[in-house]
Amino acid sequence: MRRLPGGGRFPAERKGKAMTSAETAPEGTVAMGEFTGDELGLAVRNHGFLLEALSYPVTPVGMHYLLSHYDVPRVEADDWALEITGRVDLDVRLTLEELRARPRLTQRVTTECAGNGRAGLSPRPLSQPWNVEAVGTGEWTGTALGPLLEEVGLSDDAVEVVFTGLDAGIEKGIRQHYERSLTVEQARREEVMVAYELNGQLLPPQHGFPLRLVVPGWYGMGNVKWLSRITVVDEPFTGYQQSSAYRWRTSAEERGSPMTRMLPRSLLAPPGIPDFFTRARTLGPGPVTLVGRAWSGHGEIRGVKVSVDDGATWSKARLDCQQDPYAWVGWSYAWDAAPGDHMIACRATDTDGNEQPLQSEWNLGGYACNGVQRVPVRVE
Ligand SMILES: Nc1nc2c(c(=O)[nH]1)N[C@H]1C(S)=C(S)[C@@H](COP(=O)(O)O)O[C@H]1N2
Ligand SMILES: [Mo]
């Protein structure tokens, strides 16, 4: 469990506040509230999910968030095979057909990008500028990874399992395929799977066709898309996405700690109707049921609290029953909306004792920014 700062009212708004010239923003961050052209370029390629889709327990495919570091590779299933190699008794190549013939596993899993919430930091790390929408819940179908590893037989000196995607690019000058690893112990967990379907359809190209890894409970970076090779290795993997990216640190000198499981977060399904440009919400007065969903990779959601007065007071929301251990849980809260301006917020706690902080904790990569969401609403 990681203890997080909690309690009290929201701190004064910092968003968009420029730093003074004396406070120089660390390298790779920008001080101002304005967004760069490069951030805009990434934001239009990698879209967030639509908050109104919180009404669905399983996010419709085109409404799921999307994050791809490089180009989406074009893959023909007939030319593709999964190679399993390295510290194994038997090197294998499996076609999609062979993988589909294995025991099927379907799981409802909420996945969230580790950078979700990054755009609210000041100074802001230069990367994909997510607000809060880098999340979605998929019904993933495939086969469990553990039995596959069992079959090829891991050598006694096997330490980690490396997952390589077909996509390639350059990051901080380093040419690479997108690659991440798990320890043997993590890889053998029963919920870890390779998936070939999302919501009952073949994976769409942008979500990893024909095969991807799914590591339930973890931030999205572990779910390697366009999986082409699994390599069992006898020492910890030190590739870019493992030892440079996806680490929590506050300065470039720190080694930092790796991002793993998702911290709790709750999101409100936007009530009323939006303004086209600002997306500010307007709704009519009277009783309204506020609804949303909450999730954590550290266990079940224990509770969600709602505030309609900018954090001055909090009330318990009613939780739906959590049926899928790795999917978000719905909540609702009955509100009698009085005319005027209100700031609505919701705040989740998990069974491991983690509570969302009122404001995200600053870090160099802008990871795990799970500060409480605030939604201004005008009732008229
Ligand atoms: N091969 C490959 N896998 C990848 C990525 C990538 O760029 N290449 N991005 C990762 C990140 S950072 C996230 S958050 C999730 C996003 O998955 P989605 O686009 O299917 O929602 O995929 C992960 N798997
Ligand atoms: Mo991500």
Short mmCIF file of C-alpha atoms and ligand atoms in Angstrom, two decimals:
data_model
loop_
_atom_site.label_atom_id
_atom_site.label_comp_id
_atom_site.label_asym_id
_atom_site.label_seq_id
_atom_site.Cartn_x
_atom_site.Cartn_y
_atom_site.Cartn_z
CA MET A 1 0.00 0.00 0.00
CA ARG A 2 1.16 3.52 -0.77
CA ARG A 3 0.01 6.21 1.66
CA LEU A 4 -1.29 9.25 -0.09
CA PRO A 5 -1.94 12.75 1.18
CA GLY A 6 -5.60 13.16 2.07
CA GLY A 7 -8.26 15.07 3.93
CA GLY A 8 -9.49 18.64 3.97
CA ARG A 9 -10.64 20.97 1.23
CA PHE A 10 -9.12 21.37 -2.19
CA PRO A 11 -5.90 23.36 -2.22
CA ALA A 12 -6.03 26.61 -4.19
CA GLU A 13 -6.14 26.00 -7.95
CA ARG A 14 -2.67 25.80 -9.48
CA LYS A 15 -3.64 24.75 -12.97
CA GLY A 16 -2.34 26.93 -15.76
CA LYS A 17 -0.36 29.13 -13.43
CA ALA A 18 2.92 30.16 -15.01
CA MET A 19 6.15 29.63 -13.08
CA THR A 20 8.21 32.70 -12.36
CA SER A 21 11.52 32.99 -14.23
CA ALA A 22 13.32 32.11 -10.99
CA GLU A 23 11.62 28.68 -10.89
CA THR A 24 12.94 26.98 -14.02
CA ALA A 25 10.92 24.00 -15.15
CA PRO A 26 12.93 20.74 -15.16
CA GLU A 27 14.06 19.44 -18.55
CA GLY A 28 11.25 17.72 -20.44
CA THR A 29 8.54 19.82 -18.76
CA VAL A 30 6.89 23.13 -19.62
CA ALA A 31 6.03 25.82 -17.13
CA MET A 32 3.02 27.41 -18.82
CA GLY A 33 -0.59 26.36 -19.15
CA GLU A 34 -0.43 26.52 -22.96
CA PHE A 35 0.01 23.31 -24.91
CA THR A 36 2.68 22.69 -27.54
CA GLY A 37 2.08 21.58 -31.14
CA ASP A 38 3.77 18.26 -30.39
CA GLU A 39 1.36 17.61 -27.53
CA LEU A 40 -1.57 18.45 -29.81
CA GLY A 41 -0.17 16.01 -32.40
CA LEU A 42 -0.09 13.22 -29.83
CA ALA A 43 -3.49 14.16 -28.42
CA VAL A 44 -5.24 13.75 -31.78
CA ARG A 45 -3.59 10.37 -32.46
CA ASN A 46 -4.14 8.95 -28.98
CA HIS A 47 -7.65 9.73 -27.93
CA GLY A 48 -9.24 9.46 -24.51
CA PHE A 49 -12.48 7.66 -23.87
CA LEU A 50 -15.73 9.62 -23.91
CA LEU A 51 -16.83 10.34 -20.34
CA GLU A 52 -20.49 9.82 -21.27
CA ALA A 53 -19.49 6.21 -22.06
CA LEU A 54 -19.24 5.73 -18.26
CA SER A 55 -22.87 4.72 -18.65
CA TYR A 56 -21.70 1.39 -20.17
CA PRO A 57 -20.14 -1.25 -17.91
CA VAL A 58 -18.07 -2.40 -20.92
CA THR A 59 -16.74 0.44 -23.07
CA PRO A 60 -17.81 0.14 -26.72
CA VAL A 61 -14.71 -0.52 -28.83
CA GLY A 62 -14.41 2.85 -30.59
CA MET A 63 -14.93 4.72 -27.30
CA HIS A 64 -12.06 2.99 -25.48
CA TYR A 65 -8.98 5.14 -24.91
CA LEU A 66 -6.03 4.64 -27.21
CA LEU A 67 -2.29 5.05 -26.70
CA SER A 68 0.33 3.95 -29.21
CA HIS A 69 3.89 5.22 -28.93
CA TYR A 70 4.80 4.66 -32.60
CA ASP A 71 2.86 3.75 -35.79
CA VAL A 72 0.08 1.18 -35.71
CA PRO A 73 1.62 -1.72 -37.65
CA ARG A 74 -0.38 -3.35 -40.43
CA VAL A 75 -0.49 -7.08 -39.69
CA GLU A 76 -1.94 -9.88 -41.84
CA ALA A 77 -2.96 -12.78 -39.60
CA ASP A 78 -1.67 -15.36 -42.11
CA ASP A 79 1.85 -13.91 -42.02
CA TRP A 80 1.91 -13.63 -38.26
CA ALA A 81 3.03 -16.05 -35.54
CA LEU A 82 3.93 -15.72 -31.88
CA GLU A 83 7.46 -16.87 -31.09
CA ILE A 84 8.36 -18.07 -27.60
CA THR A 85 12.09 -18.36 -27.08
CA GLY A 86 15.02 -17.75 -24.71
CA ARG A 87 15.49 -19.66 -21.45
CA VAL A 88 12.90 -22.30 -22.36
CA ASP A 89 13.12 -26.06 -22.95
CA LEU A 90 11.39 -25.75 -26.29
CA ASP A 91 11.30 -22.84 -28.77
CA VAL A 92 7.83 -22.55 -30.26
CA ARG A 93 5.99 -20.62 -32.98
CA LEU A 94 2.22 -20.44 -32.59
CA THR A 95 -0.19 -19.30 -35.26
CA LEU A 96 -3.34 -17.37 -34.39
CA GLU A 97 -5.35 -20.49 -35.14
CA GLU A 98 -3.25 -22.53 -32.71
CA LEU A 99 -3.68 -19.89 -30.02
CA ARG A 100 -7.43 -19.78 -30.61
CA ALA A 101 -7.59 -23.56 -30.19
CA ARG A 102 -6.28 -23.26 -26.63
CA PRO A 103 -8.64 -22.93 -23.61
CA ARG A 104 -10.52 -19.65 -23.88
CA LEU A 105 -10.51 -17.08 -21.12
CA THR A 106 -12.73 -13.98 -21.08
CA GLN A 107 -12.22 -11.25 -18.49
CA ARG A 108 -13.68 -7.79 -17.95
CA VAL A 109 -10.69 -5.58 -17.29
CA THR A 110 -10.39 -1.84 -16.70
CA THR A 111 -7.17 -0.47 -18.18
CA GLU A 112 -5.81 3.00 -17.57
CA CYS A 113 -2.74 4.73 -18.98
CA ALA A 114 -0.10 5.43 -16.32
CA GLY A 115 -0.04 9.02 -17.62
CA ASN A 116 -3.75 9.62 -17.05
CA GLY A 117 -4.21 13.02 -15.35
CA ARG A 118 -0.77 14.27 -16.44
CA ALA A 119 -2.08 17.43 -18.11
CA GLY A 120 -3.15 18.81 -14.72
CA LEU A 121 0.44 19.00 -13.40
CA SER A 122 2.38 22.23 -13.26
CA PRO A 123 5.04 22.31 -14.61
CA ARG A 124 3.68 19.82 -17.10
CA PRO A 125 5.73 16.84 -18.30
CA LEU A 126 5.94 16.92 -22.12
CA SER A 127 4.20 13.77 -23.30
CA GLN A 128 0.68 12.67 -24.19
CA PRO A 129 -1.40 15.36 -22.39
CA TRP A 130 -4.18 13.37 -20.77
CA ASN A 131 -6.90 15.00 -18.69
CA VAL A 132 -8.71 12.09 -17.01
CA GLU A 133 -10.03 10.09 -19.97
CA ALA A 134 -7.19 7.57 -20.53
CA VAL A 135 -9.25 4.63 -19.32
CA GLY A 136 -11.74 2.06 -20.54
CA THR A 137 -13.11 -1.36 -19.71
CA GLY A 138 -12.83 -4.16 -22.21
CA GLU A 139 -14.11 -7.69 -22.33
CA TRP A 140 -10.88 -9.38 -23.34
CA THR A 141 -10.86 -12.91 -24.70
CA GLY A 142 -7.77 -15.00 -25.23
CA THR A 143 -5.84 -17.64 -23.37
CA ALA A 144 -3.99 -17.61 -20.06
CA LEU A 145 -0.24 -17.00 -20.30
CA GLY A 146 0.77 -19.30 -17.39
CA PRO A 147 -0.13 -22.63 -19.04
CA LEU A 148 1.59 -21.48 -22.25
CA LEU A 149 4.81 -20.87 -20.32
CA GLU A 150 4.32 -24.16 -18.53
CA GLU A 151 4.17 -25.98 -21.86
CA VAL A 152 7.38 -24.51 -23.28
CA GLY A 153 9.10 -25.15 -19.95
CA LEU A 154 11.08 -22.40 -18.22
CA SER A 155 14.75 -23.04 -17.44
CA ASP A 156 15.76 -22.99 -13.77
CA ASP A 157 17.59 -19.70 -14.31
CA ALA A 158 14.57 -17.94 -15.85
CA VAL A 159 14.02 -14.58 -14.13
CA GLU A 160 11.83 -12.45 -16.38
CA VAL A 161 9.63 -12.72 -19.43
CA VAL A 162 10.01 -10.04 -22.12
CA PHE A 163 7.11 -9.15 -24.42
CA THR A 164 7.98 -7.56 -27.76
CA GLY A 165 5.57 -5.69 -30.02
CA LEU A 166 5.91 -5.39 -33.80
CA ASP A 167 5.82 -1.59 -33.63
CA ALA A 168 9.13 0.26 -33.71
CA GLY A 169 10.23 3.84 -33.19
CA ILE A 170 12.69 6.16 -31.51
CA GLU A 171 12.40 7.60 -28.01
CA LYS A 172 14.96 9.95 -26.47
CA GLY A 173 17.24 8.94 -29.36
CA ILE A 174 16.87 5.22 -28.65
CA ARG A 175 15.64 3.01 -31.51
CA GLN A 176 13.45 0.23 -30.26
CA HIS A 177 10.51 -2.07 -30.56
CA TYR A 178 7.95 -1.46 -27.84
CA GLU A 179 8.98 -3.97 -25.17
CA ARG A 180 8.09 -4.59 -21.54
CA SER A 181 8.82 -7.40 -19.10
CA LEU A 182 7.21 -9.15 -16.15
CA THR A 183 8.95 -11.24 -13.54
CA VAL A 184 8.30 -14.97 -13.90
CA GLU A 185 6.09 -14.80 -10.82
CA GLN A 186 3.98 -11.94 -12.23
CA ALA A 187 3.74 -13.63 -15.64
CA ARG A 188 2.42 -16.82 -14.05
CA ARG A 189 -0.48 -15.12 -12.27
CA GLU A 190 -3.74 -16.69 -13.40
CA GLU A 191 -5.32 -13.44 -14.63
CA VAL A 192 -2.43 -12.59 -17.00
CA MET A 193 -3.46 -13.44 -20.55
CA VAL A 194 -2.75 -13.00 -24.25
CA ALA A 195 -5.90 -11.66 -25.89
CA TYR A 196 -7.12 -11.89 -29.49
CA GLU A 197 -10.61 -10.43 -28.98
CA LEU A 198 -12.02 -7.25 -27.50
CA ASN A 199 -15.77 -7.17 -26.72
CA GLY A 200 -16.31 -10.31 -28.78
CA GLN A 201 -14.65 -9.01 -31.95
CA LEU A 202 -11.16 -9.57 -33.34
CA LEU A 203 -8.83 -6.95 -31.91
CA PRO A 204 -9.03 -3.79 -33.98
CA PRO A 205 -5.66 -2.78 -35.53
CA GLN A 206 -5.13 0.11 -33.13
CA HIS A 207 -5.70 -2.08 -30.03
CA GLY A 208 -3.09 -4.68 -31.00
CA PHE A 209 -4.31 -7.04 -33.74
CA PRO A 210 -3.77 -9.96 -33.79
CA LEU A 211 -2.59 -10.49 -30.20
CA ARG A 212 -1.77 -8.46 -27.11
CA LEU A 213 -0.83 -9.04 -23.52
CA VAL A 214 -3.36 -8.11 -20.81
CA VAL A 215 -2.09 -7.68 -17.24
CA PRO A 216 -5.22 -7.01 -15.14
CA GLY A 217 -4.82 -4.47 -12.34
CA TRP A 218 -1.75 -2.82 -13.82
CA TYR A 219 -1.43 0.47 -15.65
CA GLY A 220 -1.76 0.14 -19.43
CA MET A 221 1.93 0.16 -20.40
CA GLY A 222 2.24 -3.55 -19.57
CA ASN A 223 -0.43 -4.60 -22.04
CA VAL A 224 1.95 -5.00 -24.99
CA LYS A 225 0.06 -4.73 -28.30
CA TRP A 226 0.96 -6.44 -31.62
CA LEU A 227 2.74 -9.08 -29.58
CA SER A 228 5.19 -11.01 -31.77
CA ARG A 229 7.76 -12.47 -29.40
CA ILE A 230 7.97 -13.68 -25.82
CA THR A 231 11.55 -14.09 -24.61
CA VAL A 232 12.38 -15.73 -21.29
CA VAL A 233 15.55 -14.17 -19.89
CA ASP A 234 17.93 -14.93 -17.02
CA GLU A 235 18.40 -11.36 -15.80
CA PRO A 236 16.12 -8.36 -15.26
CA PHE A 237 15.17 -6.64 -18.52
CA THR A 238 16.53 -3.10 -18.84
CA GLY A 239 14.84 -1.89 -22.04
CA TYR A 240 13.74 1.73 -22.40
CA GLN A 241 10.08 1.22 -21.46
CA GLN A 242 11.16 -0.53 -18.26
CA SER A 243 14.18 1.35 -16.96
CA SER A 244 13.74 4.87 -18.41
CA ALA A 245 10.01 5.33 -18.96
CA TYR A 246 7.21 4.39 -16.56
CA ARG A 247 9.14 5.10 -13.39
CA TRP A 248 8.07 7.40 -10.60
CA ARG A 249 10.80 10.01 -9.96
CA THR A 250 10.97 13.65 -9.16
CA SER A 251 14.37 14.36 -10.77
CA ALA A 252 16.26 12.99 -13.77
CA GLU A 253 19.05 11.73 -11.50
CA GLU A 254 16.79 9.36 -9.58
CA ARG A 255 16.42 5.77 -10.71
CA GLY A 256 12.86 5.88 -9.47
CA SER A 257 10.41 3.07 -8.85
CA PRO A 258 8.53 1.23 -11.60
CA MET A 259 4.85 1.88 -12.28
CA THR A 260 2.87 -1.28 -11.64
CA ARG A 261 -0.69 -1.39 -10.26
CA MET A 262 -3.28 1.33 -10.75
CA LEU A 263 -4.01 3.63 -7.82
CA PRO A 264 -7.72 4.21 -7.15
CA ARG A 265 -9.66 6.71 -9.21
CA SER A 266 -13.32 7.60 -9.58
CA LEU A 267 -14.91 9.46 -12.49
CA LEU A 268 -18.31 11.13 -12.71
CA ALA A 269 -20.52 10.58 -15.76
CA PRO A 270 -21.05 14.20 -16.81
CA PRO A 271 -24.56 15.30 -15.73
CA GLY A 272 -26.79 17.52 -17.86
CA ILE A 273 -25.66 18.89 -21.20
CA PRO A 274 -22.29 20.36 -22.23
CA ASP A 275 -21.27 23.66 -23.70
CA PHE A 276 -19.69 22.79 -27.08
CA PHE A 277 -16.41 24.61 -26.55
CA THR A 278 -15.74 24.55 -22.78
CA ARG A 279 -17.77 21.38 -22.06
CA ALA A 280 -19.07 23.11 -18.92
CA ARG A 281 -22.24 21.32 -17.75
CA THR A 282 -25.74 22.75 -17.35
CA LEU A 283 -28.70 20.91 -15.84
CA GLY A 284 -32.17 21.63 -14.54
CA PRO A 285 -32.98 21.98 -10.80
CA GLY A 286 -34.42 19.19 -8.66
CA PRO A 287 -33.56 15.60 -7.81
CA VAL A 288 -30.87 14.05 -10.01
CA THR A 289 -28.92 10.81 -9.67
CA LEU A 290 -25.22 11.38 -10.15
CA VAL A 291 -23.47 8.24 -11.41
CA GLY A 292 -19.91 7.24 -12.08
CA ARG A 293 -17.41 4.41 -11.90
CA ALA A 294 -14.35 3.75 -9.75
CA TRP A 295 -11.47 1.29 -9.95
CA SER A 296 -8.14 0.34 -8.38
CA GLY A 297 -5.43 -2.17 -9.18
CA HIS A 298 -4.80 -2.65 -5.44
CA GLY A 299 -8.01 -4.49 -4.63
CA GLU A 300 -11.67 -3.75 -4.68
CA ILE A 301 -13.15 -0.29 -4.29
CA ARG A 302 -14.17 0.06 -0.65
CA GLY A 303 -16.03 3.34 -1.02
CA VAL A 304 -16.68 6.45 -3.08
CA LYS A 305 -17.46 9.82 -1.54
CA VAL A 306 -19.18 12.65 -3.39
CA SER A 307 -18.97 16.37 -2.74
CA VAL A 308 -21.26 18.93 -4.37
CA ASP A 309 -19.66 21.92 -2.61
CA ASP A 310 -16.04 21.78 -3.77
CA GLY A 311 -14.83 19.49 -1.04
CA ALA A 312 -16.32 21.29 1.97
CA THR A 313 -18.48 18.26 2.78
CA TRP A 314 -18.43 14.68 1.51
CA SER A 315 -21.19 12.04 1.45
CA LYS A 316 -21.07 8.33 0.75
CA ALA A 317 -22.14 7.18 -2.71
CA ARG A 318 -24.01 3.89 -3.12
CA LEU A 319 -21.73 1.26 -4.65
CA ASP A 320 -22.99 -1.34 -7.12
CA CYS A 321 -21.84 -4.85 -6.31
CA GLN A 322 -18.40 -5.51 -7.76
CA GLN A 323 -18.72 -8.60 -9.95
CA ASP A 324 -15.43 -8.56 -11.80
CA PRO A 325 -12.29 -8.28 -9.68
CA TYR A 326 -10.41 -6.34 -12.39
CA ALA A 327 -13.18 -4.09 -13.71
CA TRP A 328 -14.48 -0.78 -12.42
CA VAL A 329 -17.51 -0.63 -10.17
CA GLY A 330 -20.49 1.68 -10.67
CA TRP A 331 -21.71 4.10 -8.01
CA SER A 332 -24.62 6.50 -7.64
CA TYR A 333 -25.54 9.45 -5.48
CA ALA A 334 -28.93 11.16 -5.14
CA TRP A 335 -28.59 14.94 -5.31
CA ASP A 336 -31.24 17.61 -5.00
CA ALA A 337 -29.77 20.21 -7.33
CA ALA A 338 -30.47 23.79 -6.23
CA PRO A 339 -30.09 26.62 -8.75
CA GLY A 340 -26.58 28.07 -8.85
CA ASP A 341 -22.99 27.03 -9.55
CA HIS A 342 -21.66 23.86 -7.95
CA MET A 343 -18.35 22.01 -7.99
CA ILE A 344 -18.91 18.26 -7.95
CA ALA A 345 -16.15 15.89 -6.96
CA CYS A 346 -15.88 12.17 -6.24
CA ARG A 347 -13.19 10.32 -4.36
CA ALA A 348 -12.46 6.59 -4.22
CA THR A 349 -10.78 4.43 -1.57
CA ASP A 350 -9.70 0.82 -2.14
CA THR A 351 -9.60 -2.16 0.20
CA ASP A 352 -5.81 -1.78 0.43
CA GLY A 353 -6.33 1.58 2.14
CA ASN A 354 -5.32 3.85 -0.77
CA GLU A 355 -7.43 6.99 -1.09
CA GLN A 356 -7.34 9.42 -4.00
CA PRO A 357 -5.44 12.59 -3.05
CA LEU A 358 -7.21 15.91 -3.51
CA GLN A 359 -4.41 16.95 -5.83
CA SER A 360 -2.07 14.71 -7.84
CA GLU A 361 1.48 14.39 -6.62
CA TRP A 362 4.00 15.98 -9.00
CA ASN A 363 6.51 13.68 -10.68
CA LEU A 364 8.76 13.99 -13.70
CA GLY A 365 6.92 11.57 -16.00
CA GLY A 366 3.45 12.63 -14.90
CA TYR A 367 2.43 9.14 -13.79
CA ALA A 368 -0.31 7.99 -11.41
CA CYS A 369 -1.87 11.48 -11.29
CA ASN A 370 -5.03 10.25 -9.57
CA GLY A 371 -6.02 13.53 -7.90
CA VAL A 372 -9.76 13.95 -7.37
CA GLN A 373 -11.76 14.99 -10.46
CA ARG A 374 -13.72 18.25 -10.15
CA VAL A 375 -16.67 18.93 -12.42
CA PRO A 376 -18.22 22.42 -12.42
CA VAL A 377 -21.99 22.29 -12.92
CA ARG A 378 -24.49 25.14 -13.41
CA VAL A 379 -28.03 24.41 -12.29
CA GLU A 380 -30.63 26.67 -13.94
N1 LIG B 1 3.30 -2.60 -28.78
C1 LIG B 1 2.81 -1.60 -28.00
N2 LIG B 1 2.08 -1.92 -26.92
C2 LIG B 1 1.59 -0.95 -26.13
C3 LIG B 1 1.85 0.40 -26.40
C4 LIG B 1 2.61 0.72 -27.55
O1 LIG B 1 2.87 1.88 -27.86
N3 LIG B 1 3.09 -0.32 -28.32
N4 LIG B 1 1.35 1.37 -25.54
C5 LIG B 1 1.09 0.94 -24.18
C6 LIG B 1 0.42 1.92 -23.36
S1 LIG B 1 1.40 3.14 -22.73
C7 LIG B 1 -0.89 1.82 -23.05
S2 LIG B 1 -1.60 2.91 -21.96
C8 LIG B 1 -1.73 0.76 -23.63
C9 LIG B 1 -2.90 1.35 -24.39
O2 LIG B 1 -3.70 0.34 -24.92
P1 LIG B 1 -4.91 0.70 -25.87
O3 LIG B 1 -4.41 1.67 -26.92
O4 LIG B 1 -5.39 -0.57 -26.45
O5 LIG B 1 -5.96 1.35 -25.01
O6 LIG B 1 -1.02 -0.08 -24.52
C10 LIG B 1 0.30 -0.36 -24.14
N5 LIG B 1 0.84 -1.32 -25.06
MO MO B 2 0.12 4.41 -21.27
#
